PDB file of C-alpha atoms in Angstrom:
ATOM      1  CA  MET A   1      21.168  14.945   6.186  1.00  0.00           C
ATOM      2  CA  ASN A   2      19.424  13.702   9.351  1.00  0.00           C
ATOM      3  CA  TRP A   3      17.403  10.773   8.303  1.00  0.00           C
ATOM      4  CA  THR A   4      15.843  10.296  11.795  1.00  0.00           C
ATOM      5  CA  ASN A   5      14.077  13.116  11.265  1.00  0.00           C
ATOM      6  CA  PHE A   6      12.883  13.627   7.515  1.00  0.00           C
ATOM      7  CA  ARG A   7      10.014  15.250   5.440  1.00  0.00           C
ATOM      8  CA  PHE A   8       7.748  13.440   3.330  1.00  0.00           C
ATOM      9  CA  ILE A   9       4.617  14.229   1.202  1.00  0.00           C
ATOM     10  CA  ASP A  10       1.562  11.798   1.130  1.00  0.00           C
ATOM     11  CA  LEU A  11       0.159  11.857  -2.222  1.00  0.00           C
ATOM     12  CA  PHE A  12      -3.042   9.858  -3.005  1.00  0.00           C
ATOM     13  CA  ALA A  13      -3.264   9.489   0.643  1.00  0.00           C
ATOM     14  CA  GLY A  14      -6.585   7.562   1.238  1.00  0.00           C
ATOM     15  CA  ILE A  15      -6.862   7.197   4.936  1.00  0.00           C
ATOM     16  CA  GLY A  16      -3.104   7.612   5.778  1.00  0.00           C
ATOM     17  CA  GLY A  17      -1.740   4.097   5.826  1.00  0.00           C
ATOM     18  CA  ILE A  18       1.368   4.976   3.988  1.00  0.00           C
ATOM     19  CA  ARG A  19       1.778   8.249   6.396  1.00  0.00           C
ATOM     20  CA  LEU A  20       1.667   5.862   9.340  1.00  0.00           C
ATOM     21  CA  GLY A  21       4.386   3.562   8.123  1.00  0.00           C
ATOM     22  CA  PHE A  22       6.669   6.367   7.468  1.00  0.00           C
ATOM     23  CA  GLU A  23       5.851   8.150  10.594  1.00  0.00           C
ATOM     24  CA  SER A  24       6.944   5.114  12.414  1.00  0.00           C
ATOM     25  CA  VAL A  25      10.530   5.612  11.394  1.00  0.00           C
ATOM     26  CA  GLY A  26      10.808   9.371  11.993  1.00  0.00           C
ATOM     27  CA  GLY A  27       9.275  10.810   9.274  1.00  0.00           C
ATOM     28  CA  HIS A  28       6.784  13.761   9.417  1.00  0.00           C
ATOM     29  CA  CYS A  29       4.319  14.918   6.678  1.00  0.00           C
ATOM     30  CA  VAL A  30       4.428  18.324   5.180  1.00  0.00           C
ATOM     31  CA  PHE A  31       1.870  18.023   2.601  1.00  0.00           C
ATOM     32  CA  SER A  32      -1.114  15.585   1.878  1.00  0.00           C
ATOM     33  CA  SER A  33      -3.461  15.227  -1.096  1.00  0.00           C
ATOM     34  CA  GLU A  34      -6.615  12.978  -1.610  1.00  0.00           C
ATOM     35  CA  PHE A  35      -9.497  13.446  -4.074  1.00  0.00           C
ATOM     36  CA  ASP A  36     -12.114  11.346  -2.109  1.00  0.00           C
ATOM     37  CA  GLU A  37     -13.863  13.563   0.386  1.00  0.00           C
ATOM     38  CA  ASP A  38     -14.946  10.678   2.865  1.00  0.00           C
ATOM     39  CA  ALA A  39     -11.297   9.444   2.801  1.00  0.00           C
ATOM     40  CA  CYS A  40     -10.341  13.181   3.702  1.00  0.00           C
ATOM     41  CA  LYS A  41     -12.746  12.904   6.453  1.00  0.00           C
ATOM     42  CA  THR A  42     -11.298   9.767   7.978  1.00  0.00           C
ATOM     43  CA  TYR A  43      -7.757  11.233   7.339  1.00  0.00           C
ATOM     44  CA  GLU A  44      -8.605  14.488   9.220  1.00  0.00           C
ATOM     45  CA  ALA A  45      -9.945  12.696  12.284  1.00  0.00           C
ATOM     46  CA  ASN A  46      -6.842  10.774  12.545  1.00  0.00           C
ATOM     47  CA  PHE A  47      -4.080  13.193  11.631  1.00  0.00           C
ATOM     48  CA  HIS A  48      -5.832  16.598  12.406  1.00  0.00           C
ATOM     49  CA  GLU A  49      -5.385  18.002   8.861  1.00  0.00           C
ATOM     50  CA  HIS A  50      -7.711  18.043   5.661  1.00  0.00           C
ATOM     51  CA  PRO A  51      -5.564  16.786   2.819  1.00  0.00           C
ATOM     52  CA  SER A  52      -5.513  19.118  -0.106  1.00  0.00           C
ATOM     53  CA  GLY A  53      -7.852  18.071  -2.913  1.00  0.00           C
ATOM     54  CA  ASP A  54      -7.191  17.267  -6.767  1.00  0.00           C
ATOM     55  CA  ILE A  55      -3.483  16.900  -7.136  1.00  0.00           C
ATOM     56  CA  THR A  56      -3.832  17.670 -10.934  1.00  0.00           C
ATOM     57  CA  LYS A  57      -4.901  21.269  -9.995  1.00  0.00           C
ATOM     58  CA  ILE A  58      -1.971  21.752  -7.477  1.00  0.00           C
ATOM     59  CA  ASP A  59       1.251  23.541  -8.755  1.00  0.00           C
ATOM     60  CA  ALA A  60       4.452  21.688  -7.673  1.00  0.00           C
ATOM     61  CA  LYS A  61       5.980  24.871  -6.778  1.00  0.00           C
ATOM     62  CA  ASP A  62       3.292  25.375  -4.063  1.00  0.00           C
ATOM     63  CA  ILE A  63       4.274  22.240  -2.323  1.00  0.00           C
ATOM     64  CA  PRO A  64       6.518  22.567   0.483  1.00  0.00           C
ATOM     65  CA  ASP A  65      10.052  21.229   0.090  1.00  0.00           C
ATOM     66  CA  PHE A  66      10.406  17.444   1.203  1.00  0.00           C
ATOM     67  CA  ASP A  67      12.979  14.560   1.149  1.00  0.00           C
ATOM     68  CA  ILE A  68      10.603  11.458   0.311  1.00  0.00           C
ATOM     69  CA  LEU A  69       7.656  11.301  -1.869  1.00  0.00           C
ATOM     70  CA  LEU A  70       5.016   8.813  -1.205  1.00  0.00           C
ATOM     71  CA  GLY A  71       2.214   7.707  -3.425  1.00  0.00           C
ATOM     72  CA  GLY A  72      -0.207   4.761  -3.793  1.00  0.00           C
ATOM     73  CA  PHE A  73      -1.298   6.085  -7.317  1.00  0.00           C
ATOM     74  CA  PRO A  74      -4.347   4.741  -9.053  1.00  0.00           C
ATOM     75  CA  CYS A  75      -3.438   2.693 -12.167  1.00  0.00           C
ATOM     76  CA  GLN A  76      -4.864   3.466 -15.571  1.00  0.00           C
ATOM     77  CA  ALA A  77      -3.788   1.826 -18.623  1.00  0.00           C
ATOM     78  CA  PHE A  78      -2.041   4.650 -19.950  1.00  0.00           C
ATOM     79  CA  SER A  79       0.101   2.641 -22.608  1.00  0.00           C
ATOM     80  CA  ILE A  80      -2.744   2.856 -24.696  1.00  0.00           C
ATOM     81  CA  ILE A  81      -2.339   6.510 -24.828  1.00  0.00           C
ATOM     82  CA  GLY A  82       1.160   5.974 -25.776  1.00  0.00           C
ATOM     83  CA  LYS A  83       0.215   3.759 -28.752  1.00  0.00           C
ATOM     84  CA  LYS A  84      -2.278   6.481 -29.977  1.00  0.00           C
ATOM     85  CA  GLU A  85      -0.309   9.492 -29.436  1.00  0.00           C
ATOM     86  CA  GLY A  86       3.590   8.525 -29.552  1.00  0.00           C
ATOM     87  CA  PHE A  87       6.007   8.346 -26.629  1.00  0.00           C
ATOM     88  CA  SER A  88       6.118  11.836 -25.958  1.00  0.00           C
ATOM     89  CA  ASN A  89       2.662  11.888 -24.657  1.00  0.00           C
ATOM     90  CA  GLU A  90       2.566   8.257 -23.185  1.00  0.00           C
ATOM     91  CA  THR A  91       1.945   9.519 -19.678  1.00  0.00           C
ATOM     92  CA  CYS A  92      -0.385  12.284 -20.394  1.00  0.00           C
ATOM     93  CA  GLY A  93      -3.788  12.154 -18.821  1.00  0.00           C
ATOM     94  CA  THR A  94      -2.562   9.712 -16.091  1.00  0.00           C
ATOM     95  CA  LEU A  95      -2.138  10.238 -12.420  1.00  0.00           C
ATOM     96  CA  PHE A  96       1.424   8.896 -12.730  1.00  0.00           C
ATOM     97  CA  PHE A  97       2.173  12.014 -14.698  1.00  0.00           C
ATOM     98  CA  GLU A  98       1.418  14.114 -11.424  1.00  0.00           C
ATOM     99  CA  ILE A  99       4.054  12.062  -9.772  1.00  0.00           C
ATOM    100  CA  GLU A 100       6.512  12.607 -12.483  1.00  0.00           C
ATOM    101  CA  ARG A 101       5.902  16.416 -12.640  1.00  0.00           C
ATOM    102  CA  ILE A 102       6.326  16.920  -8.985  1.00  0.00           C
ATOM    103  CA  LEU A 103       9.546  14.624  -8.728  1.00  0.00           C
ATOM    104  CA  LYS A 104      11.007  16.823 -11.799  1.00  0.00           C
ATOM    105  CA  GLU A 105      10.273  20.142 -10.010  1.00  0.00           C
ATOM    106  CA  LYS A 106      11.193  19.185  -6.413  1.00  0.00           C
ATOM    107  CA  ARG A 107      13.822  16.511  -7.042  1.00  0.00           C
ATOM    108  CA  PRO A 108      13.433  14.754  -3.668  1.00  0.00           C
ATOM    109  CA  PRO A 109      16.343  12.357  -2.672  1.00  0.00           C
ATOM    110  CA  ALA A 110      13.976   9.363  -2.490  1.00  0.00           C
ATOM    111  CA  PHE A 111      10.284   8.012  -3.491  1.00  0.00           C
ATOM    112  CA  MET A 112       8.278   5.134  -2.715  1.00  0.00           C
ATOM    113  CA  LEU A 113       5.229   4.123  -4.583  1.00  0.00           C
ATOM    114  CA  GLU A 114       2.661   1.488  -4.215  1.00  0.00           C
ATOM    115  CA  ASN A 115       0.236  -0.021  -7.004  1.00  0.00           C
ATOM    116  CA  VAL A 116      -1.477  -3.531  -7.717  1.00  0.00           C
ATOM    117  CA  LYS A 117       0.475  -6.692  -8.434  1.00  0.00           C
ATOM    118  CA  ASN A 118      -0.614  -6.744 -12.178  1.00  0.00           C
ATOM    119  CA  LEU A 119       0.834  -3.282 -13.025  1.00  0.00           C
ATOM    120  CA  LYS A 120       4.132  -5.384 -13.537  1.00  0.00           C
ATOM    121  CA  SER A 121       2.353  -7.553 -16.210  1.00  0.00           C
ATOM    122  CA  HIS A 122      -0.202  -5.023 -17.499  1.00  0.00           C
ATOM    123  CA  ASP A 123       0.003  -4.844 -21.372  1.00  0.00           C
ATOM    124  CA  ASN A 124       2.696  -7.545 -21.424  1.00  0.00           C
ATOM    125  CA  GLY A 125       4.935  -5.217 -19.329  1.00  0.00           C
ATOM    126  CA  ASN A 126       4.765  -2.126 -21.242  1.00  0.00           C
ATOM    127  CA  THR A 127       2.842  -0.098 -18.625  1.00  0.00           C
ATOM    128  CA  TYR A 128       5.619  -0.909 -15.947  1.00  0.00           C
ATOM    129  CA  ASN A 129       8.247  -0.184 -18.371  1.00  0.00           C
ATOM    130  CA  VAL A 130       7.082   3.164 -19.457  1.00  0.00           C
ATOM    131  CA  ILE A 131       6.650   3.977 -15.769  1.00  0.00           C
ATOM    132  CA  LYS A 132      10.470   2.851 -14.840  1.00  0.00           C
ATOM    133  CA  SER A 133      11.908   4.495 -18.001  1.00  0.00           C
ATOM    134  CA  HIS A 134      10.142   7.660 -17.012  1.00  0.00           C
ATOM    135  CA  LEU A 135      11.540   7.553 -13.477  1.00  0.00           C
ATOM    136  CA  GLN A 136      15.120   6.656 -14.699  1.00  0.00           C
ATOM    137  CA  ALA A 137      14.912   9.453 -17.013  1.00  0.00           C
ATOM    138  CA  LEU A 138      14.733  11.999 -14.114  1.00  0.00           C
ATOM    139  CA  GLY A 139      17.757  10.380 -12.709  1.00  0.00           C
ATOM    140  CA  TYR A 140      16.465   8.094 -10.128  1.00  0.00           C
ATOM    141  CA  ASN A 141      17.926   4.370  -9.278  1.00  0.00           C
ATOM    142  CA  VAL A 142      14.568   2.316  -9.327  1.00  0.00           C
ATOM    143  CA  TYR A 143      13.785  -0.827  -7.311  1.00  0.00           C
ATOM    144  CA  GLU A 144      10.639  -2.863  -7.495  1.00  0.00           C
ATOM    145  CA  SER A 145       9.257  -6.002  -5.781  1.00  0.00           C
ATOM    146  CA  VAL A 146       5.923  -7.521  -5.237  1.00  0.00           C
ATOM    147  CA  LEU A 147       5.358  -7.876  -1.440  1.00  0.00           C
ATOM    148  CA  ASN A 148       2.668 -10.018   0.408  1.00  0.00           C
ATOM    149  CA  SER A 149       1.076  -8.578   3.691  1.00  0.00           C
ATOM    150  CA  LEU A 150       0.821 -12.143   4.977  1.00  0.00           C
ATOM    151  CA  ASP A 151       4.812 -12.114   5.201  1.00  0.00           C
ATOM    152  CA  TYR A 152       4.803  -8.912   7.309  1.00  0.00           C
ATOM    153  CA  GLY A 153       2.719  -9.630  10.360  1.00  0.00           C
ATOM    154  CA  VAL A 154      -0.951  -9.223   9.203  1.00  0.00           C
ATOM    155  CA  PRO A 155      -3.316 -12.047   8.499  1.00  0.00           C
ATOM    156  CA  GLN A 156      -4.473 -10.831   5.001  1.00  0.00           C
ATOM    157  CA  LYS A 157      -3.064 -12.100   1.567  1.00  0.00           C
ATOM    158  CA  ARG A 158      -2.577  -8.774  -0.270  1.00  0.00           C
ATOM    159  CA  GLU A 159       0.211  -8.629  -2.924  1.00  0.00           C
ATOM    160  CA  ARG A 160       1.347  -5.346  -4.131  1.00  0.00           C
ATOM    161  CA  ILE A 161       4.003  -4.013  -6.090  1.00  0.00           C
ATOM    162  CA  PHE A 162       6.386  -1.252  -4.268  1.00  0.00           C
ATOM    163  CA  ILE A 163       8.630   0.786  -6.445  1.00  0.00           C
ATOM    164  CA  VAL A 164      11.421   2.461  -4.511  1.00  0.00           C
ATOM    165  CA  GLY A 165      13.724   5.199  -6.161  1.00  0.00           C
ATOM    166  CA  PHE A 166      16.841   7.216  -5.111  1.00  0.00           C
ATOM    167  CA  LEU A 167      18.451  10.262  -6.816  1.00  0.00           C
ATOM    168  CA  ASP A 168      21.897   9.100  -5.461  1.00  0.00           C
ATOM    169  CA  ASN A 169      23.494   5.700  -6.082  1.00  0.00           C
ATOM    170  CA  VAL A 170      22.031   4.180  -3.142  1.00  0.00           C
ATOM    171  CA  ARG A 171      21.950   0.267  -2.722  1.00  0.00           C
ATOM    172  CA  PHE A 172      18.713  -0.781  -1.409  1.00  0.00           C
ATOM    173  CA  THR A 173      17.096  -4.102  -0.705  1.00  0.00           C
ATOM    174  CA  PHE A 174      13.379  -4.765   0.273  1.00  0.00           C
ATOM    175  CA  PRO A 175      12.914  -5.917   3.782  1.00  0.00           C
ATOM    176  CA  ALA A 176      12.857  -9.784   4.434  1.00  0.00           C
ATOM    177  CA  PRO A 177       9.712 -11.493   5.669  1.00  0.00           C
ATOM    178  CA  LEU A 178       8.845 -11.697   9.412  1.00  0.00           C
ATOM    179  CA  PRO A 179       9.442 -15.124  11.072  1.00  0.00           C
ATOM    180  CA  CYS A 180       6.198 -17.008  11.406  1.00  0.00           C
ATOM    181  CA  ASN A 181       6.113 -16.619  15.230  1.00  0.00           C
ATOM    182  CA  GLN A 182       6.224 -12.878  14.764  1.00  0.00           C
ATOM    183  CA  ARG A 183       3.096 -12.754  12.681  1.00  0.00           C
ATOM    184  CA  LYS A 184      -0.319 -11.812  13.880  1.00  0.00           C
ATOM    185  CA  THR A 185      -3.060 -14.820  13.400  1.00  0.00           C
ATOM    186  CA  LEU A 186      -6.710 -14.348  12.869  1.00  0.00           C
ATOM    187  CA  SER A 187      -7.080 -15.235  16.665  1.00  0.00           C
ATOM    188  CA  ASP A 188      -5.034 -12.213  17.320  1.00  0.00           C
ATOM    189  CA  VAL A 189      -7.271  -9.799  15.437  1.00  0.00           C
ATOM    190  CA  LEU A 190     -10.679 -11.004  15.646  1.00  0.00           C
ATOM    191  CA  GLU A 191     -13.110  -9.137  18.026  1.00  0.00           C
ATOM    192  CA  THR A 192     -15.153 -11.000  20.616  1.00  0.00           C
ATOM    193  CA  ASN A 193     -18.646 -10.167  21.468  1.00  0.00           C
ATOM    194  CA  VAL A 194     -19.356  -8.796  18.090  1.00  0.00           C
ATOM    195  CA  GLU A 195     -22.828  -7.275  17.628  1.00  0.00           C
ATOM    196  CA  LYS A 196     -25.585  -9.156  15.746  1.00  0.00           C
ATOM    197  CA  LYS A 197     -25.958  -6.610  13.034  1.00  0.00           C
ATOM    198  CA  TYR A 198     -22.675  -8.070  11.509  1.00  0.00           C
ATOM    199  CA  TYR A 199     -24.147 -11.678  11.424  1.00  0.00           C
ATOM    200  CA  VAL A 200     -25.579 -12.919   7.773  1.00  0.00           C
ATOM    201  CA  ASN A 201     -28.985 -14.165   7.142  1.00  0.00           C
ATOM    202  CA  PRO A 202     -29.292 -17.753   8.143  1.00  0.00           C
ATOM    203  CA  ARG A 203     -30.106 -18.433   4.508  1.00  0.00           C
ATOM    204  CA  ILE A 204     -26.579 -17.287   3.396  1.00  0.00           C
ATOM    205  CA  ARG A 205     -24.748 -19.064   6.060  1.00  0.00           C
ATOM    206  CA  GLU A 206     -26.359 -22.398   4.982  1.00  0.00           C
ATOM    207  CA  SER A 207     -25.620 -21.668   1.361  1.00  0.00           C
ATOM    208  CA  ARG A 208     -22.308 -20.960   2.220  1.00  0.00           C
ATOM    209  CA  LEU A 209     -21.841 -24.135   4.344  1.00  0.00           C
ATOM    210  CA  GLN A 210     -23.134 -26.181   1.660  1.00  0.00           C
ATOM    211  CA  ARG A 211     -20.705 -25.019  -0.840  1.00  0.00           C
ATOM    212  CA  ILE A 212     -17.548 -24.758   1.221  1.00  0.00           C
ATOM    213  CA  LYS A 213     -14.670 -26.960   0.027  1.00  0.00           C
ATOM    214  CA  ASP A 214     -13.407 -28.295   3.405  1.00  0.00           C
ATOM    215  CA  LYS A 215     -16.590 -28.733   5.863  1.00  0.00           C
ATOM    216  CA  ASN A 216     -14.193 -29.621   8.807  1.00  0.00           C
ATOM    217  CA  TYR A 217     -11.882 -26.612   8.352  1.00  0.00           C
ATOM    218  CA  PRO A 218     -10.590 -25.595  11.965  1.00  0.00           C
ATOM    219  CA  LYS A 219     -12.107 -22.131  13.233  1.00  0.00           C
ATOM    220  CA  PRO A 220     -11.395 -19.381  13.218  1.00  0.00           C
ATOM    221  CA  TYR A 221     -11.249 -19.154   9.424  1.00  0.00           C
ATOM    222  CA  ILE A 222     -12.365 -16.645   6.852  1.00  0.00           C
ATOM    223  CA  SER A 223     -13.880 -17.814   3.527  1.00  0.00           C
ATOM    224  CA  HIS A 224     -14.384 -16.064   0.426  1.00  0.00           C
ATOM    225  CA  GLU A 225     -16.721 -16.857  -2.635  1.00  0.00           C
ATOM    226  CA  ASN A 226     -14.916 -16.834  -6.018  1.00  0.00           C
ATOM    227  CA  MET A 227     -16.646 -16.072  -9.479  1.00  0.00           C
ATOM    228  CA  ALA A 228     -17.602 -19.714  -9.875  1.00  0.00           C
ATOM    229  CA  GLY A 229     -19.313 -19.753  -6.530  1.00  0.00           C
ATOM    230  CA  SER A 230     -16.991 -22.103  -4.656  1.00  0.00           C
ATOM    231  CA  ILE A 231     -16.310 -21.164  -1.000  1.00  0.00           C
ATOM    232  CA  THR A 232     -12.577 -21.533   0.304  1.00  0.00           C
ATOM    233  CA  PRO A 233     -11.776 -21.378   3.832  1.00  0.00           C
ATOM    234  CA  HIS A 234      -8.351 -19.879   5.007  1.00  0.00           C
ATOM    235  CA  PRO A 235      -6.726 -18.879   8.176  1.00  0.00           C
ATOM    236  CA  TYR A 236      -6.246 -15.386   7.083  1.00  0.00           C
ATOM    237  CA  SER A 237      -8.425 -12.895   4.916  1.00  0.00           C
ATOM    238  CA  SER A 238      -8.263 -12.917   1.258  1.00  0.00           C
ATOM    239  CA  CYS A 239      -7.439  -9.351  -0.124  1.00  0.00           C
ATOM    240  CA  LEU A 240      -9.672  -6.677   1.180  1.00  0.00           C
ATOM    241  CA  ARG A 241     -11.439  -5.169  -1.931  1.00  0.00           C
ATOM    242  CA  ALA A 242     -13.086  -1.808  -2.109  1.00  0.00           C
ATOM    243  CA  GLY A 243     -15.876  -2.780  -4.605  1.00  0.00           C
ATOM    244  CA  ALA A 244     -16.398  -6.296  -3.391  1.00  0.00           C
ATOM    245  CA  SER A 245     -19.925  -7.453  -2.288  1.00  0.00           C
ATOM    246  CA  ALA A 246     -21.097  -7.343   1.206  1.00  0.00           C
ATOM    247  CA  ASN A 247     -20.532 -11.215   1.870  1.00  0.00           C
ATOM    248  CA  TYR A 248     -17.310 -11.392  -0.088  1.00  0.00           C
ATOM    249  CA  ILE A 249     -15.375 -12.701   3.064  1.00  0.00           C
ATOM    250  CA  LEU A 250     -17.077 -14.146   6.040  1.00  0.00           C
ATOM    251  CA  ILE A 251     -15.699 -15.131   9.515  1.00  0.00           C
ATOM    252  CA  ASN A 252     -16.623 -18.795   9.845  1.00  0.00           C
ATOM    253  CA  ASP A 253     -19.272 -18.200   7.314  1.00  0.00           C
ATOM    254  CA  GLU A 254     -21.231 -16.630   9.981  1.00  0.00           C
ATOM    255  CA  ARG A 255     -20.527 -13.011   9.987  1.00  0.00           C
ATOM    256  CA  ARG A 256     -18.899  -9.954   8.201  1.00  0.00           C
ATOM    257  CA  PRO A 257     -15.743  -8.619   9.741  1.00  0.00           C
ATOM    258  CA  THR A 258     -16.223  -5.433  11.882  1.00  0.00           C
ATOM    259  CA  GLU A 259     -14.728  -2.105  10.904  1.00  0.00           C
ATOM    260  CA  ARG A 260     -12.042  -2.631  13.423  1.00  0.00           C
ATOM    261  CA  GLU A 261     -11.136  -6.007  12.151  1.00  0.00           C
ATOM    262  CA  MET A 262     -10.715  -4.455   8.717  1.00  0.00           C
ATOM    263  CA  LEU A 263      -8.481  -1.926  10.037  1.00  0.00           C
ATOM    264  CA  ARG A 264      -6.504  -4.746  11.696  1.00  0.00           C
ATOM    265  CA  PHE A 265      -6.243  -6.738   8.607  1.00  0.00           C
ATOM    266  CA  GLN A 266      -4.275  -3.608   7.397  1.00  0.00           C
ATOM    267  CA  GLY A 267      -2.358  -3.257  10.233  1.00  0.00           C
ATOM    268  CA  PHE A 268      -3.844  -0.096  11.572  1.00  0.00           C
ATOM    269  CA  PRO A 269      -3.247   0.581  15.292  1.00  0.00           C
ATOM    270  CA  ASP A 270      -6.500   0.324  17.503  1.00  0.00           C
ATOM    271  CA  THR A 271      -6.129   3.941  18.225  1.00  0.00           C
ATOM    272  CA  TYR A 272      -7.084   4.815  14.765  1.00  0.00           C
ATOM    273  CA  LYS A 273     -10.498   6.536  14.797  1.00  0.00           C
ATOM    274  CA  ILE A 274     -13.679   5.246  12.857  1.00  0.00           C
ATOM    275  CA  VAL A 275     -15.770   8.197  12.135  1.00  0.00           C
ATOM    276  CA  LEU A 276     -17.778   6.886   8.957  1.00  0.00           C
ATOM    277  CA  PRO A 277     -20.453   4.050   8.501  1.00  0.00           C
ATOM    278  CA  TYR A 278     -19.513   0.503   7.655  1.00  0.00           C
ATOM    279  CA  GLY A 279     -19.942   0.579   4.014  1.00  0.00           C
ATOM    280  CA  LYS A 280     -17.520   3.488   3.816  1.00  0.00           C
ATOM    281  CA  ILE A 281     -15.064   1.992   5.887  1.00  0.00           C
ATOM    282  CA  LYS A 282     -14.970  -1.227   4.044  1.00  0.00           C
ATOM    283  CA  LYS A 283     -14.319   0.745   0.783  1.00  0.00           C
ATOM    284  CA  GLN A 284     -11.433   2.797   2.289  1.00  0.00           C
ATOM    285  CA  CYS A 285      -9.680  -0.214   3.856  1.00  0.00           C
ATOM    286  CA  GLY A 286     -10.026  -2.026   0.593  1.00  0.00           C
ATOM    287  CA  ASN A 287      -8.228   0.871  -1.150  1.00  0.00           C
ATOM    288  CA  SER A 288      -5.745   1.313   1.714  1.00  0.00           C
ATOM    289  CA  VAL A 289      -2.159  -0.473   2.415  1.00  0.00           C
ATOM    290  CA  SER A 290      -1.029  -2.638   4.973  1.00  0.00           C
ATOM    291  CA  VAL A 291       0.842  -0.594   7.428  1.00  0.00           C
ATOM    292  CA  PRO A 292       3.465  -3.028   8.465  1.00  0.00           C
ATOM    293  CA  VAL A 293       4.698  -3.615   4.969  1.00  0.00           C
ATOM    294  CA  ILE A 294       5.156  -0.037   4.709  1.00  0.00           C
ATOM    295  CA  SER A 295       6.829   0.464   7.928  1.00  0.00           C
ATOM    296  CA  ALA A 296       9.245  -2.341   6.807  1.00  0.00           C
ATOM    297  CA  ILE A 297      10.155  -0.724   3.650  1.00  0.00           C
ATOM    298  CA  ALA A 298      10.518   2.817   5.148  1.00  0.00           C
ATOM    299  CA  ARG A 299      12.890   1.220   7.648  1.00  0.00           C
ATOM    300  CA  GLU A 300      15.044  -0.308   4.978  1.00  0.00           C
ATOM    301  CA  MET A 301      14.952   2.991   2.749  1.00  0.00           C
ATOM    302  CA  ILE A 302      16.137   5.083   5.962  1.00  0.00           C
ATOM    303  CA  LYS A 303      18.793   2.524   6.686  1.00  0.00           C
ATOM    304  CA  SER A 304      20.101   2.622   2.876  1.00  0.00           C
ATOM    305  CA  LEU A 305      20.026   6.637   2.860  1.00  0.00           C
ATOM    306  CA  GLN A 306      21.891   6.640   6.374  1.00  0.00           C
ATOM    307  CA  ARG A 307      24.625   4.093   4.982  1.00  0.00           C
ATOM    308  CA  PHE A 308      24.925   6.110   1.728  1.00  0.00           C
ATOM    309  CA  ASP A 309      25.424   9.429   3.636  1.00  0.00           C
ATOM    310  CA  LYS A 310      27.995   7.676   5.995  1.00  0.00           C
ATOM    311  CA  LEU A 311      29.921   6.156   3.286  1.00  0.00           C
ATOM    312  CA  GLY A 312      29.602   8.507   0.419  1.00  0.00           C
ATOM    313  CA  GLU A 313      28.891   7.357  -3.013  1.00  0.00           C
ATOM    314  CA  GLU A 314      28.637   3.475  -3.162  1.00  0.00           C
ATOM    315  CA  ALA A 315      30.712   3.307  -6.488  1.00  0.00           C
ATOM    316  CA  PRO A 316      32.603   0.141  -7.557  1.00  0.00           C
ATOM    317  CA  CYS A 317      36.286  -0.079  -6.736  1.00  0.00           C
ATOM    318  CA  SER A 318      38.758  -2.745  -7.971  1.00  0.00           C
ATOM    319  CA  ILE A 319      41.194  -4.685  -5.613  1.00  0.00           C
ATOM    320  CA  ASP A 320      43.414  -7.258  -7.274  1.00  0.00           C
ATOM    321  CA  GLY A 321      41.230  -7.103 -10.465  1.00  0.00           C
ATOM    322  CA  GLN A 322      38.086  -7.681  -8.842  1.00  0.00           C
ATOM    323  CA  GLN A 323      35.217  -5.350  -8.519  1.00  0.00           C
ATOM    324  CA  LEU A 324      33.634  -4.745  -5.402  1.00  0.00           C
ATOM    325  CA  LEU A 325      31.303  -2.425  -4.101  1.00  0.00           C
ATOM    326  CA  PHE A 326      31.545  -0.567  -0.519  1.00  0.00           C
ATOM    327  CA  ALA A 327      28.833  -2.085   1.904  1.00  0.00           C
TER     328      ALA A 327
END
């Protein structure tokens, strides 16, 4: 297998952040699916293809053959279904089930899934255990880790769980954080000469400044308002959220981030086209992924697959009574 030129599918594609990450290591997309029509418009403007619609209505047999399945799937509390209907139906009615049925039909060598950090602890860990056990039942070796976007080059605190699986006995390690001097700062991503429309009403600004925890915090900073009304400044953005209020995060307590800045917080290149209004781009960025994190995972996956193909099955062997693994 030539892992410098591989095929992938982009499920729950959003605006294509996962696609960008895997294209950066030599992959090419052979199928995409996204339910939200606004996201499809942004995706089409940038990738020149309109994703297929509702994945629940697509027969797995109609999906082209591929090497890696990718998906940032929405999380639903399907463990409740398991309790009500028994283990035989514990994934029915959820979007994870769509991933499972496609993996079962197509048997790709690998997959990568992304979800919110709380997936791991939801329902005392039962939700994630159901997911992992179903993936393992299909024959996949499964690895998972929670990674923070701050550690991979973008000034946004965004913790997400990543689940990687291989059909063969492939050894995999998640990517190490970037050295601090290789990470972008707020100054690297903030625009200059920003239009007046992004600046908040003076009353909002004064209210924020009165409640800020550290009134001498150095600029540039981004503050966010928590549930209790406290305003906390940071040298990075808090996690972009699709459904957050308009003033959830403010730059220097003066203005909202621009569309380009929100995309930069997620590591999208400046060549990425913006074709929809502010509110829709805000939602799409909040639902998306940090591209540099995906790129880093993709590089490690491809290195692991290449090593496996070169060395063969990484099975344990014994030398002088000590069990070793081929490196």
